[in-house]
Structure formats: C-alpha cells, structure tokens
C-alpha cells in the first residue's frame, strides 16, 4: 500500500508516488506519461489515474492528446513539491 506524504493539499494528502511525479515534472519542466510509468511502479491504468488526480487537483497541467500528451507542473504544484 502507498504511504501518505505529510504534505497537506487543501484537505487532500499526496501519496509518495504523487510526490515523485511532481518532483520529476518540476525537475524536467514537463514529462510524458511514459516517463511517469517508468518511475511510478504502477500499472499503465494506475499511472494515468494518478496523473489525472494531479491534474484535477490543479498541480499539473495536461496539454496535447494521446502519445503527444505532456504534463507540466503548475505554480500550485511547485509549492507542494518542495
């Protein structure tokens, strides 16, 4: 099971994997789903669900479609990746 991070987000807690994905995105300036898949240890479906939660929370922006989709970190995401 995933452990929860100690960083609160407006009543939502980020898992260690969600924090990893935020850090990767902040470090690279943007990443594709395959980049996240390689480091998350999750299934493809699990990775996409985790990414969508981060987008829905306003921590990541999603641009493009299908294989061209790129995720970038938002200002809110940068605050929570520290």
PDB file of N, CA, C and O in Angstrom:
ATOM      1  N   UNK A   1       0.831  -1.186   0.000  1.00  0.00           N
ATOM      2  CA  UNK A   1       0.000   0.000   0.000  1.00  0.00           C
ATOM      3  C   UNK A   1       0.874   1.247   0.000  1.00  0.00           C
ATOM      4  O   UNK A   1       1.986   1.230   0.489  1.00  0.00           O
ATOM      5  N   UNK A   2       0.333   2.307  -0.523  1.00  0.00           N
ATOM      6  CA  UNK A   2       1.075   3.561  -0.586  1.00  0.00           C
ATOM      7  C   UNK A   2       1.012   4.285   0.742  1.00  0.00           C
ATOM      8  O   UNK A   2      -0.028   4.361   1.368  1.00  0.00           O
ATOM      9  N   UNK A   3       2.150   4.833   1.148  1.00  0.00           N
ATOM     10  CA  UNK A   3       2.157   5.665   2.342  1.00  0.00           C
ATOM     11  C   UNK A   3       1.792   7.074   1.947  1.00  0.00           C
ATOM     12  O   UNK A   3       2.109   7.529   0.859  1.00  0.00           O
ATOM     13  N   UNK A   4       1.150   7.775   2.841  1.00  0.00           N
ATOM     14  CA  UNK A   4       0.767   9.155   2.569  1.00  0.00           C
ATOM     15  C   UNK A   4       1.897  10.079   2.970  1.00  0.00           C
ATOM     16  O   UNK A   4       2.572   9.879   3.970  1.00  0.00           O
ATOM     17  N   UNK A   5       2.111  11.110   2.166  1.00  0.00           N
ATOM     18  CA  UNK A   5       3.096  12.131   2.468  1.00  0.00           C
ATOM     19  C   UNK A   5       2.552  13.029   3.567  1.00  0.00           C
ATOM     20  O   UNK A   5       1.356  13.102   3.792  1.00  0.00           O
ATOM     21  N   UNK A   6       3.433  13.736   4.232  1.00  0.00           N
ATOM     22  CA  UNK A   6       2.998  14.633   5.298  1.00  0.00           C
ATOM     23  C   UNK A   6       2.638  16.017   4.764  1.00  0.00           C
ATOM     24  O   UNK A   6       2.401  16.928   5.527  1.00  0.00           O
ATOM     25  N   UNK A   7       2.596  16.187   3.459  1.00  0.00           N
ATOM     26  CA  UNK A   7       2.279  17.491   2.880  1.00  0.00           C
ATOM     27  C   UNK A   7       0.794  17.581   2.560  1.00  0.00           C
ATOM     28  O   UNK A   7       0.310  16.923   1.660  1.00  0.00           O
ATOM     29  N   UNK A   8       0.063  18.418   3.306  1.00  0.00           N
ATOM     30  CA  UNK A   8      -1.367  18.555   3.035  1.00  0.00           C
ATOM     31  C   UNK A   8      -1.634  19.388   1.794  1.00  0.00           C
ATOM     32  O   UNK A   8      -0.838  20.231   1.430  1.00  0.00           O
ATOM     33  N   UNK A   9      -2.751  19.144   1.163  1.00  0.00           N
ATOM     34  CA  UNK A   9      -3.155  19.912  -0.013  1.00  0.00           C
ATOM     35  C   UNK A   9      -4.647  20.161   0.079  1.00  0.00           C
ATOM     36  O   UNK A   9      -5.436  19.382  -0.403  1.00  0.00           O
ATOM     37  N   UNK A  10      -5.023  21.243   0.764  1.00  0.00           N
ATOM     38  CA  UNK A  10      -6.431  21.578   0.893  1.00  0.00           C
ATOM     39  C   UNK A  10      -7.269  20.342   1.232  1.00  0.00           C
ATOM     40  O   UNK A  10      -8.151  19.953   0.491  1.00  0.00           O
ATOM     41  N   UNK A  11      -6.967  19.696   2.330  1.00  0.00           N
ATOM     42  CA  UNK A  11      -7.670  18.511   2.818  1.00  0.00           C
ATOM     43  C   UNK A  11      -7.354  17.250   2.017  1.00  0.00           C
ATOM     44  O   UNK A  11      -7.919  16.209   2.281  1.00  0.00           O
ATOM     45  N   UNK A  12      -6.489  17.325   1.027  1.00  0.00           N
ATOM     46  CA  UNK A  12      -6.096  16.160   0.239  1.00  0.00           C
ATOM     47  C   UNK A  12      -4.635  15.869   0.540  1.00  0.00           C
ATOM     48  O   UNK A  12      -3.813  16.770   0.582  1.00  0.00           O
ATOM     49  N   UNK A  13      -4.325  14.619   0.762  1.00  0.00           N
ATOM     50  CA  UNK A  13      -2.941  14.233   1.033  1.00  0.00           C
ATOM     51  C   UNK A  13      -2.345  13.621  -0.224  1.00  0.00           C
ATOM     52  O   UNK A  13      -2.996  12.856  -0.923  1.00  0.00           O
ATOM     53  N   UNK A  14      -1.093  13.956  -0.484  1.00  0.00           N
ATOM     54  CA  UNK A  14      -0.395  13.396  -1.639  1.00  0.00           C
ATOM     55  C   UNK A  14       0.353  12.142  -1.235  1.00  0.00           C
ATOM     56  O   UNK A  14       1.037  12.123  -0.224  1.00  0.00           O
ATOM     57  N   UNK A  15       0.226  11.116  -2.036  1.00  0.00           N
ATOM     58  CA  UNK A  15       0.963   9.876  -1.782  1.00  0.00           C
ATOM     59  C   UNK A  15       2.421  10.087  -2.167  1.00  0.00           C
ATOM     60  O   UNK A  15       2.778  11.052  -2.841  1.00  0.00           O
ATOM     61  N   UNK A  16       3.259   9.160  -1.759  1.00  0.00           N
ATOM     62  CA  UNK A  16       4.678   9.229  -2.126  1.00  0.00           C
ATOM     63  C   UNK A  16       4.840   9.215  -3.644  1.00  0.00           C
ATOM     64  O   UNK A  16       5.684   9.904  -4.188  1.00  0.00           O
ATOM     65  N   UNK A  17       4.028   8.414  -4.319  1.00  0.00           N
ATOM     66  CA  UNK A  17       4.128   8.332  -5.778  1.00  0.00           C
ATOM     67  C   UNK A  17       3.704   9.655  -6.411  1.00  0.00           C
ATOM     68  O   UNK A  17       4.345  10.135  -7.346  1.00  0.00           O
ATOM     69  N   UNK A  18       2.635  10.260  -5.901  1.00  0.00           N
ATOM     70  CA  UNK A  18       2.217  11.557  -6.430  1.00  0.00           C
ATOM     71  C   UNK A  18       3.329  12.592  -6.236  1.00  0.00           C
ATOM     72  O   UNK A  18       3.598  13.391  -7.130  1.00  0.00           O
ATOM     73  N   UNK A  19       3.989  12.552  -5.089  1.00  0.00           N
ATOM     74  CA  UNK A  19       5.100  13.481  -4.843  1.00  0.00           C
ATOM     75  C   UNK A  19       6.252  13.211  -5.817  1.00  0.00           C
ATOM     76  O   UNK A  19       6.857  14.138  -6.341  1.00  0.00           O
ATOM     77  N   UNK A  20       6.544  11.940  -6.078  1.00  0.00           N
ATOM     78  CA  UNK A  20       7.590  11.586  -7.048  1.00  0.00           C
ATOM     79  C   UNK A  20       7.291  12.173  -8.429  1.00  0.00           C
ATOM     80  O   UNK A  20       8.162  12.694  -9.102  1.00  0.00           O
ATOM     81  N   UNK A  21       6.032  12.041  -8.831  1.00  0.00           N
ATOM     82  CA  UNK A  21       5.635  12.552 -10.143  1.00  0.00           C
ATOM     83  C   UNK A  21       5.745  14.069 -10.200  1.00  0.00           C
ATOM     84  O   UNK A  21       6.188  14.631 -11.205  1.00  0.00           O
ATOM     85  N   UNK A  22       5.375  14.743  -9.114  1.00  0.00           N
ATOM     86  CA  UNK A  22       5.527  16.207  -9.070  1.00  0.00           C
ATOM     87  C   UNK A  22       6.991  16.603  -9.150  1.00  0.00           C
ATOM     88  O   UNK A  22       7.359  17.524  -9.884  1.00  0.00           O
ATOM     89  N   UNK A  23       7.844  15.910  -8.388  1.00  0.00           N
ATOM     90  CA  UNK A  23       9.278  16.218  -8.406  1.00  0.00           C
ATOM     91  C   UNK A  23       9.877  16.003  -9.790  1.00  0.00           C
ATOM     92  O   UNK A  23      10.669  16.821 -10.261  1.00  0.00           O
ATOM     93  N   UNK A  24       9.510  14.908 -10.439  1.00  0.00           N
ATOM     94  CA  UNK A  24      10.015  14.631 -11.785  1.00  0.00           C
ATOM     95  C   UNK A  24       9.609  15.733 -12.747  1.00  0.00           C
ATOM     96  O   UNK A  24      10.425  16.224 -13.534  1.00  0.00           O
ATOM     97  N   UNK A  25       8.344  16.136 -12.670  1.00  0.00           N
ATOM     98  CA  UNK A  25       7.847  17.165 -13.573  1.00  0.00           C
ATOM     99  C   UNK A  25       8.536  18.504 -13.306  1.00  0.00           C
ATOM    100  O   UNK A  25       8.907  19.214 -14.236  1.00  0.00           O
ATOM    101  N   UNK A  26       8.732  18.839 -12.046  1.00  0.00           N
ATOM    102  CA  UNK A  26       9.409  20.089 -11.692  1.00  0.00           C
ATOM    103  C   UNK A  26      10.855  20.075 -12.187  1.00  0.00           C
ATOM    104  O   UNK A  26      11.344  21.070 -12.734  1.00  0.00           O
ATOM    105  N   UNK A  27      11.505  18.945 -12.034  1.00  0.00           N
ATOM    106  CA  UNK A  27      12.914  18.823 -12.435  1.00  0.00           C
ATOM    107  C   UNK A  27      13.088  18.917 -13.952  1.00  0.00           C
ATOM    108  O   UNK A  27      13.988  19.579 -14.437  1.00  0.00           O
ATOM    109  N   UNK A  28      12.195  18.266 -14.688  1.00  0.00           N
ATOM    110  CA  UNK A  28      12.320  18.223 -16.150  1.00  0.00           C
ATOM    111  C   UNK A  28      11.600  19.363 -16.860  1.00  0.00           C
ATOM    112  O   UNK A  28      11.815  19.582 -18.042  1.00  0.00           O
ATOM    113  N   UNK A  29      10.693  20.028 -16.172  1.00  0.00           N
ATOM    114  CA  UNK A  29       9.913  21.084 -16.795  1.00  0.00           C
ATOM    115  C   UNK A  29       8.699  20.557 -17.540  1.00  0.00           C
ATOM    116  O   UNK A  29       7.858  21.309 -17.987  1.00  0.00           O
ATOM    117  N   UNK A  30       8.588  19.266 -17.662  1.00  0.00           N
ATOM    118  CA  UNK A  30       7.465  18.623 -18.336  1.00  0.00           C
ATOM    119  C   UNK A  30       7.818  17.171 -18.590  1.00  0.00           C
ATOM    120  O   UNK A  30       8.995  16.819 -18.644  1.00  0.00           O
ATOM    121  N   UNK A  31       6.821  16.334 -18.697  1.00  0.00           N
ATOM    122  CA  UNK A  31       7.080  14.911 -18.929  1.00  0.00           C
ATOM    123  C   UNK A  31       5.866  14.268 -19.571  1.00  0.00           C
ATOM    124  O   UNK A  31       4.751  14.771 -19.468  1.00  0.00           O
ATOM    125  N   UNK A  32       6.119  13.151 -20.223  1.00  0.00           N
ATOM    126  CA  UNK A  32       5.052  12.362 -20.846  1.00  0.00           C
ATOM    127  C   UNK A  32       4.680  11.210 -19.922  1.00  0.00           C
ATOM    128  O   UNK A  32       5.425  10.854 -19.014  1.00  0.00           O
ATOM    129  N   UNK A  33       3.535  10.620 -20.182  1.00  0.00           N
ATOM    130  CA  UNK A  33       3.036   9.535 -19.340  1.00  0.00           C
ATOM    131  C   UNK A  33       4.046   8.394 -19.237  1.00  0.00           C
ATOM    132  O   UNK A  33       4.207   7.797 -18.165  1.00  0.00           O
ATOM    133  N   UNK A  34       4.752   8.087 -20.308  1.00  0.00           N
ATOM    134  CA  UNK A  34       5.728   7.006 -20.282  1.00  0.00           C
ATOM    135  C   UNK A  34       6.851   7.283 -19.285  1.00  0.00           C
ATOM    136  O   UNK A  34       7.352   6.372 -18.631  1.00  0.00           O
ATOM    137  N   UNK A  35       7.236   8.557 -19.145  1.00  0.00           N
ATOM    138  CA  UNK A  35       8.265   8.923 -18.156  1.00  0.00           C
ATOM    139  C   UNK A  35       7.772   8.587 -16.750  1.00  0.00           C
ATOM    140  O   UNK A  35       8.516   8.068 -15.923  1.00  0.00           O
ATOM    141  N   UNK A  36       6.510   8.905 -16.479  1.00  0.00           N
ATOM    142  CA  UNK A  36       5.933   8.630 -15.172  1.00  0.00           C
ATOM    143  C   UNK A  36       5.774   7.138 -14.948  1.00  0.00           C
ATOM    144  O   UNK A  36       5.999   6.638 -13.852  1.00  0.00           O
ATOM    145  N   UNK A  37       5.390   6.441 -15.982  1.00  0.00           N
ATOM    146  CA  UNK A  37       5.184   4.997 -15.901  1.00  0.00           C
ATOM    147  C   UNK A  37       6.471   4.299 -15.474  1.00  0.00           C
ATOM    148  O   UNK A  37       6.452   3.379 -14.653  1.00  0.00           O
ATOM    149  N   UNK A  38       7.585   4.749 -15.987  1.00  0.00           N
ATOM    150  CA  UNK A  38       8.879   4.127 -15.673  1.00  0.00           C
ATOM    151  C   UNK A  38       9.269   4.291 -14.210  1.00  0.00           C
ATOM    152  O   UNK A  38       9.900   3.412 -13.648  1.00  0.00           O
ATOM    153  N   UNK A  39       8.921   5.415 -13.581  1.00  0.00           N
ATOM    154  CA  UNK A  39       9.342   5.624 -12.195  1.00  0.00           C
ATOM    155  C   UNK A  39       8.282   5.292 -11.161  1.00  0.00           C
ATOM    156  O   UNK A  39       8.591   5.127  -9.991  1.00  0.00           O
ATOM    157  N   UNK A  40       7.023   5.193 -11.587  1.00  0.00           N
ATOM    158  CA  UNK A  40       5.944   5.033 -10.606  1.00  0.00           C
ATOM    159  C   UNK A  40       5.831   3.620 -10.048  1.00  0.00           C
ATOM    160  O   UNK A  40       5.416   3.443  -8.906  1.00  0.00           O
ATOM    161  N   UNK A  41       6.161   2.632 -10.844  1.00  0.00           N
ATOM    162  CA  UNK A  41       5.956   1.260 -10.408  1.00  0.00           C
ATOM    163  C   UNK A  41       4.497   0.829 -10.477  1.00  0.00           C
ATOM    164  O   UNK A  41       4.136  -0.253 -10.037  1.00  0.00           O
ATOM    165  N   UNK A  42       3.661   1.702 -11.018  1.00  0.00           N
ATOM    166  CA  UNK A  42       2.237   1.418 -11.157  1.00  0.00           C
ATOM    167  C   UNK A  42       1.946   0.826 -12.531  1.00  0.00           C
ATOM    168  O   UNK A  42       2.764   0.940 -13.443  1.00  0.00           O
ATOM    169  N   UNK A  43       0.772   0.255 -12.660  1.00  0.00           N
ATOM    170  CA  UNK A  43       0.318  -0.200 -13.966  1.00  0.00           C
ATOM    171  C   UNK A  43       0.056   1.026 -14.837  1.00  0.00           C
ATOM    172  O   UNK A  43       0.012   2.155 -14.343  1.00  0.00           O
ATOM    173  N   UNK A  44      -0.159   0.800 -16.121  1.00  0.00           N
ATOM    174  CA  UNK A  44      -0.480   1.906 -17.026  1.00  0.00           C
ATOM    175  C   UNK A  44      -1.737   2.617 -16.547  1.00  0.00           C
ATOM    176  O   UNK A  44      -1.764   3.848 -16.441  1.00  0.00           O
ATOM    177  N   UNK A  45      -2.759   1.851 -16.222  1.00  0.00           N
ATOM    178  CA  UNK A  45      -4.015   2.448 -15.748  1.00  0.00           C
ATOM    179  C   UNK A  45      -3.806   3.228 -14.453  1.00  0.00           C
ATOM    180  O   UNK A  45      -4.322   4.334 -14.278  1.00  0.00           O
ATOM    181  N   UNK A  46      -3.048   2.648 -13.523  1.00  0.00           N
ATOM    182  CA  UNK A  46      -2.768   3.316 -12.250  1.00  0.00           C
ATOM    183  C   UNK A  46      -2.009   4.616 -12.443  1.00  0.00           C
ATOM    184  O   UNK A  46      -2.272   5.618 -11.769  1.00  0.00           O
ATOM    185  N   UNK A  47      -1.066   4.611 -13.377  1.00  0.00           N
ATOM    186  CA  UNK A  47      -0.297   5.824 -13.668  1.00  0.00           C
ATOM    187  C   UNK A  47      -1.204   6.909 -14.218  1.00  0.00           C
ATOM    188  O   UNK A  47      -1.158   8.062 -13.766  1.00  0.00           O
ATOM    189  N   UNK A  48      -2.051   6.557 -15.183  1.00  0.00           N
ATOM    190  CA  UNK A  48      -2.962   7.557 -15.757  1.00  0.00           C
ATOM    191  C   UNK A  48      -3.951   8.086 -14.719  1.00  0.00           C
ATOM    192  O   UNK A  48      -4.253   9.279 -14.708  1.00  0.00           O
ATOM    193  N   UNK A  49      -4.444   7.220 -13.837  1.00  0.00           N
ATOM    194  CA  UNK A  49      -5.371   7.671 -12.800  1.00  0.00           C
ATOM    195  C   UNK A  49      -4.670   8.634 -11.836  1.00  0.00           C
ATOM    196  O   UNK A  49      -5.249   9.638 -11.423  1.00  0.00           O
ATOM    197  N   UNK A  50      -3.427   8.320 -11.484  1.00  0.00           N
ATOM    198  CA  UNK A  50      -2.663   9.188 -10.589  1.00  0.00           C
ATOM    199  C   UNK A  50      -2.407  10.535 -11.243  1.00  0.00           C
ATOM    200  O   UNK A  50      -2.559  11.588 -10.611  1.00  0.00           O
ATOM    201  N   UNK A  51      -2.022  10.524 -12.517  1.00  0.00           N
ATOM    202  CA  UNK A  51      -1.798  11.776 -13.239  1.00  0.00           C
ATOM    203  C   UNK A  51      -3.079  12.603 -13.314  1.00  0.00           C
ATOM    204  O   UNK A  51      -3.055  13.819 -13.113  1.00  0.00           O
ATOM    205  N   UNK A  52      -4.201  11.946 -13.576  1.00  0.00           N
ATOM    206  CA  UNK A  52      -5.466  12.672 -13.676  1.00  0.00           C
ATOM    207  C   UNK A  52      -5.840  13.316 -12.346  1.00  0.00           C
ATOM    208  O   UNK A  52      -6.353  14.427 -12.311  1.00  0.00           O
ATOM    209  N   UNK A  53      -5.560  12.631 -11.243  1.00  0.00           N
ATOM    210  CA  UNK A  53      -5.827  13.213  -9.924  1.00  0.00           C
ATOM    211  C   UNK A  53      -4.987  14.475  -9.716  1.00  0.00           C
ATOM    212  O   UNK A  53      -5.465  15.464  -9.152  1.00  0.00           O
ATOM    213  N   UNK A  54      -3.743  14.445 -10.166  1.00  0.00           N
ATOM    214  CA  UNK A  54      -2.870  15.615 -10.025  1.00  0.00           C
ATOM    215  C   UNK A  54      -3.359  16.758 -10.910  1.00  0.00           C
ATOM    216  O   UNK A  54      -3.303  17.925 -10.508  1.00  0.00           O
ATOM    217  N   UNK A  55      -3.850  16.437 -12.093  1.00  0.00           N
ATOM    218  CA  UNK A  55      -4.418  17.454 -12.985  1.00  0.00           C
ATOM    219  C   UNK A  55      -5.689  18.028 -12.353  1.00  0.00           C
ATOM    220  O   UNK A  55      -5.861  19.248 -12.274  1.00  0.00           O
ATOM    221  N   UNK A  56      -6.560  17.163 -11.863  1.00  0.00           N
ATOM    222  CA  UNK A  56      -7.810  17.598 -11.244  1.00  0.00           C
ATOM    223  C   UNK A  56      -7.572  18.462 -10.009  1.00  0.00           C
ATOM    224  O   UNK A  56      -8.377  19.339  -9.698  1.00  0.00           O
ATOM    225  N   UNK A  57      -6.463  18.209  -9.311  1.00  0.00           N
ATOM    226  CA  UNK A  57      -6.119  18.989  -8.116  1.00  0.00           C
ATOM    227  C   UNK A  57      -5.446  20.308  -8.447  1.00  0.00           C
ATOM    228  O   UNK A  57      -5.134  21.085  -7.554  1.00  0.00           O
ATOM    229  N   UNK A  58      -5.174  20.525  -9.736  1.00  0.00           N
ATOM    230  CA  UNK A  58      -4.536  21.769 -10.139  1.00  0.00           C
ATOM    231  C   UNK A  58      -3.032  21.784  -9.949  1.00  0.00           C
ATOM    232  O   UNK A  58      -2.400  22.835  -9.981  1.00  0.00           O
ATOM    233  N   UNK A  59      -2.427  20.609  -9.768  1.00  0.00           N
ATOM    234  CA  UNK A  59      -0.984  20.530  -9.549  1.00  0.00           C
ATOM    235  C   UNK A  59      -0.213  20.328 -10.843  1.00  0.00           C
ATOM    236  O   UNK A  59       0.956  20.699 -10.938  1.00  0.00           O
ATOM    237  N   UNK A  60      -0.858  19.719 -11.830  1.00  0.00           N
ATOM    238  CA  UNK A  60      -0.256  19.523 -13.143  1.00  0.00           C
ATOM    239  C   UNK A  60      -1.217  20.050 -14.207  1.00  0.00           C
ATOM    240  O   UNK A  60      -2.429  20.020 -14.025  1.00  0.00           O
ATOM    241  N   UNK A  61      -0.637  20.519 -15.296  1.00  0.00           N
ATOM    242  CA  UNK A  61      -1.410  20.866 -16.488  1.00  0.00           C
ATOM    243  C   UNK A  61      -1.168  19.776 -17.519  1.00  0.00           C
ATOM    244  O   UNK A  61      -0.071  19.216 -17.601  1.00  0.00           O
ATOM    245  N   UNK A  62      -2.166  19.501 -18.317  1.00  0.00           N
ATOM    246  CA  UNK A  62      -2.087  18.470 -19.355  1.00  0.00           C
ATOM    247  C   UNK A  62      -2.349  19.139 -20.693  1.00  0.00           C
ATOM    248  O   UNK A  62      -3.368  19.793 -20.875  1.00  0.00           O
ATOM    249  N   UNK A  63      -1.405  18.976 -21.631  1.00  0.00           N
ATOM    250  CA  UNK A  63      -1.587  19.521 -22.973  1.00  0.00           C
ATOM    251  C   UNK A  63      -1.312  18.436 -24.000  1.00  0.00           C
ATOM    252  O   UNK A  63      -0.497  17.554 -23.773  1.00  0.00           O
ATOM    253  N   UNK A  64      -1.997  18.505 -25.114  1.00  0.00           N
ATOM    254  CA  UNK A  64      -1.816  17.522 -26.173  1.00  0.00           C
ATOM    255  C   UNK A  64      -2.774  16.362 -26.019  1.00  0.00           C
ATOM    256  O   UNK A  64      -3.609  16.325 -25.114  1.00  0.00           O
ATOM    257  N   UNK A  65      -2.635  15.420 -26.942  1.00  0.00           N
ATOM    258  CA  UNK A  65      -3.508  14.249 -26.955  1.00  0.00           C
ATOM    259  C   UNK A  65      -2.701  12.984 -27.194  1.00  0.00           C
ATOM    260  O   UNK A  65      -1.659  13.015 -27.835  1.00  0.00           O
ATOM    261  N   UNK A  66      -3.228  11.894 -26.690  1.00  0.00           N
ATOM    262  CA  UNK A  66      -2.657  10.559 -26.869  1.00  0.00           C
ATOM    263  C   UNK A  66      -1.167  10.542 -26.584  1.00  0.00           C
ATOM    264  O   UNK A  66      -0.740  11.013 -25.538  1.00  0.00           O
ATOM    265  N   UNK A  67      -0.349  10.041 -27.505  1.00  0.00           N
ATOM    266  CA  UNK A  67       1.091   9.937 -27.256  1.00  0.00           C
ATOM    267  C   UNK A  67       1.797  11.284 -27.191  1.00  0.00           C
ATOM    268  O   UNK A  67       2.909  11.387 -26.702  1.00  0.00           O
ATOM    269  N   UNK A  68       1.146  12.326 -27.671  1.00  0.00           N
ATOM    270  CA  UNK A  68       1.726  13.663 -27.631  1.00  0.00           C
ATOM    271  C   UNK A  68       1.415  14.435 -26.361  1.00  0.00           C
ATOM    272  O   UNK A  68       1.818  15.582 -26.207  1.00  0.00           O
ATOM    273  N   UNK A  69       0.711  13.814 -25.421  1.00  0.00           N
ATOM    274  CA  UNK A  69       0.331  14.492 -24.180  1.00  0.00           C
ATOM    275  C   UNK A  69       1.558  14.769 -23.327  1.00  0.00           C
ATOM    276  O   UNK A  69       2.386  13.897 -23.095  1.00  0.00           O
ATOM    277  N   UNK A  70       1.658  16.013 -22.865  1.00  0.00           N
ATOM    278  CA  UNK A  70       2.750  16.431 -21.990  1.00  0.00           C
ATOM    279  C   UNK A  70       2.135  17.010 -20.723  1.00  0.00           C
ATOM    280  O   UNK A  70       1.175  17.779 -20.772  1.00  0.00           O
ATOM    281  N   UNK A  71       2.694  16.630 -19.582  1.00  0.00           N
ATOM    282  CA  UNK A  71       2.263  17.146 -18.288  1.00  0.00           C
ATOM    283  C   UNK A  71       3.306  18.135 -17.798  1.00  0.00           C
ATOM    284  O   UNK A  71       4.502  17.852 -17.828  1.00  0.00           O
ATOM    285  N   UNK A  72       2.832  19.298 -17.363  1.00  0.00           N
ATOM    286  CA  UNK A  72       3.725  20.318 -16.804  1.00  0.00           C
ATOM    287  C   UNK A  72       3.221  20.698 -15.424  1.00  0.00           C
ATOM    288  O   UNK A  72       2.020  20.625 -15.126  1.00  0.00           O
ATOM    289  N   UNK A  73       4.139  21.124 -14.590  1.00  0.00           N
ATOM    290  CA  UNK A  73       3.773  21.472 -13.216  1.00  0.00           C
ATOM    291  C   UNK A  73       3.233  22.896 -13.164  1.00  0.00           C
ATOM    292  O   UNK A  73       3.695  23.771 -13.895  1.00  0.00           O
ATOM    293  N   UNK A  74       2.240  23.107 -12.322  1.00  0.00           N
ATOM    294  CA  UNK A  74       1.652  24.429 -12.141  1.00  0.00           C
ATOM    295  C   UNK A  74       2.345  25.125 -10.968  1.00  0.00           C
ATOM    296  O   UNK A  74       3.136  24.508 -10.242  1.00  0.00           O
ATOM    297  N   UNK A  75       2.033  26.390 -10.769  1.00  0.00           N
ATOM    298  CA  UNK A  75       2.572  27.112  -9.607  1.00  0.00           C
ATOM    299  C   UNK A  75       2.154  26.412  -8.314  1.00  0.00           C
ATOM    300  O   UNK A  75       2.953  26.258  -7.396  1.00  0.00           O
ATOM    301  N   UNK A  76       0.897  26.006  -8.259  1.00  0.00           N
ATOM    302  CA  UNK A  76       0.397  25.290  -7.098  1.00  0.00           C
ATOM    303  C   UNK A  76       1.172  23.987  -6.894  1.00  0.00           C
ATOM    304  O   UNK A  76       1.529  23.620  -5.772  1.00  0.00           O
ATOM    305  N   UNK A  77       1.465  23.301  -7.989  1.00  0.00           N
ATOM    306  CA  UNK A  77       2.253  22.068  -7.927  1.00  0.00           C
ATOM    307  C   UNK A  77       3.658  22.315  -7.436  1.00  0.00           C
ATOM    308  O   UNK A  77       4.203  21.537  -6.651  1.00  0.00           O
ATOM    309  N   UNK A  78       4.264  23.424  -7.880  1.00  0.00           N
ATOM    310  CA  UNK A  78       5.617  23.762  -7.415  1.00  0.00           C
ATOM    311  C   UNK A  78       5.630  23.989  -5.918  1.00  0.00           C
ATOM    312  O   UNK A  78       6.558  23.564  -5.221  1.00  0.00           O
ATOM    313  N   UNK A  79       4.618  24.654  -5.401  1.00  0.00           N
ATOM    314  CA  UNK A  79       4.534  24.896  -3.958  1.00  0.00           C
ATOM    315  C   UNK A  79       4.492  23.592  -3.184  1.00  0.00           C
ATOM    316  O   UNK A  79       5.108  23.471  -2.126  1.00  0.00           O
ATOM    317  N   UNK A  80       3.762  22.624  -3.707  1.00  0.00           N
ATOM    318  CA  UNK A  80       3.593  21.359  -2.997  1.00  0.00           C
ATOM    319  C   UNK A  80       4.712  20.359  -3.262  1.00  0.00           C
ATOM    320  O   UNK A  80       4.774  19.327  -2.596  1.00  0.00           O
ATOM    321  N   UNK A  81       5.589  20.655  -4.202  1.00  0.00           N
ATOM    322  CA  UNK A  81       6.688  19.721  -4.480  1.00  0.00           C
ATOM    323  C   UNK A  81       7.912  20.030  -3.647  1.00  0.00           C
ATOM    324  O   UNK A  81       8.893  19.305  -3.691  1.00  0.00           O
ATOM    325  N   UNK A  82       7.854  21.096  -2.881  1.00  0.00           N
ATOM    326  CA  UNK A  82       9.012  21.483  -2.035  1.00  0.00           C
ATOM    327  C   UNK A  82       9.118  20.608  -0.819  1.00  0.00           C
ATOM    328  O   UNK A  82       8.202  20.114  -0.275  1.00  0.00           O
TER     329      UNK A  82
END
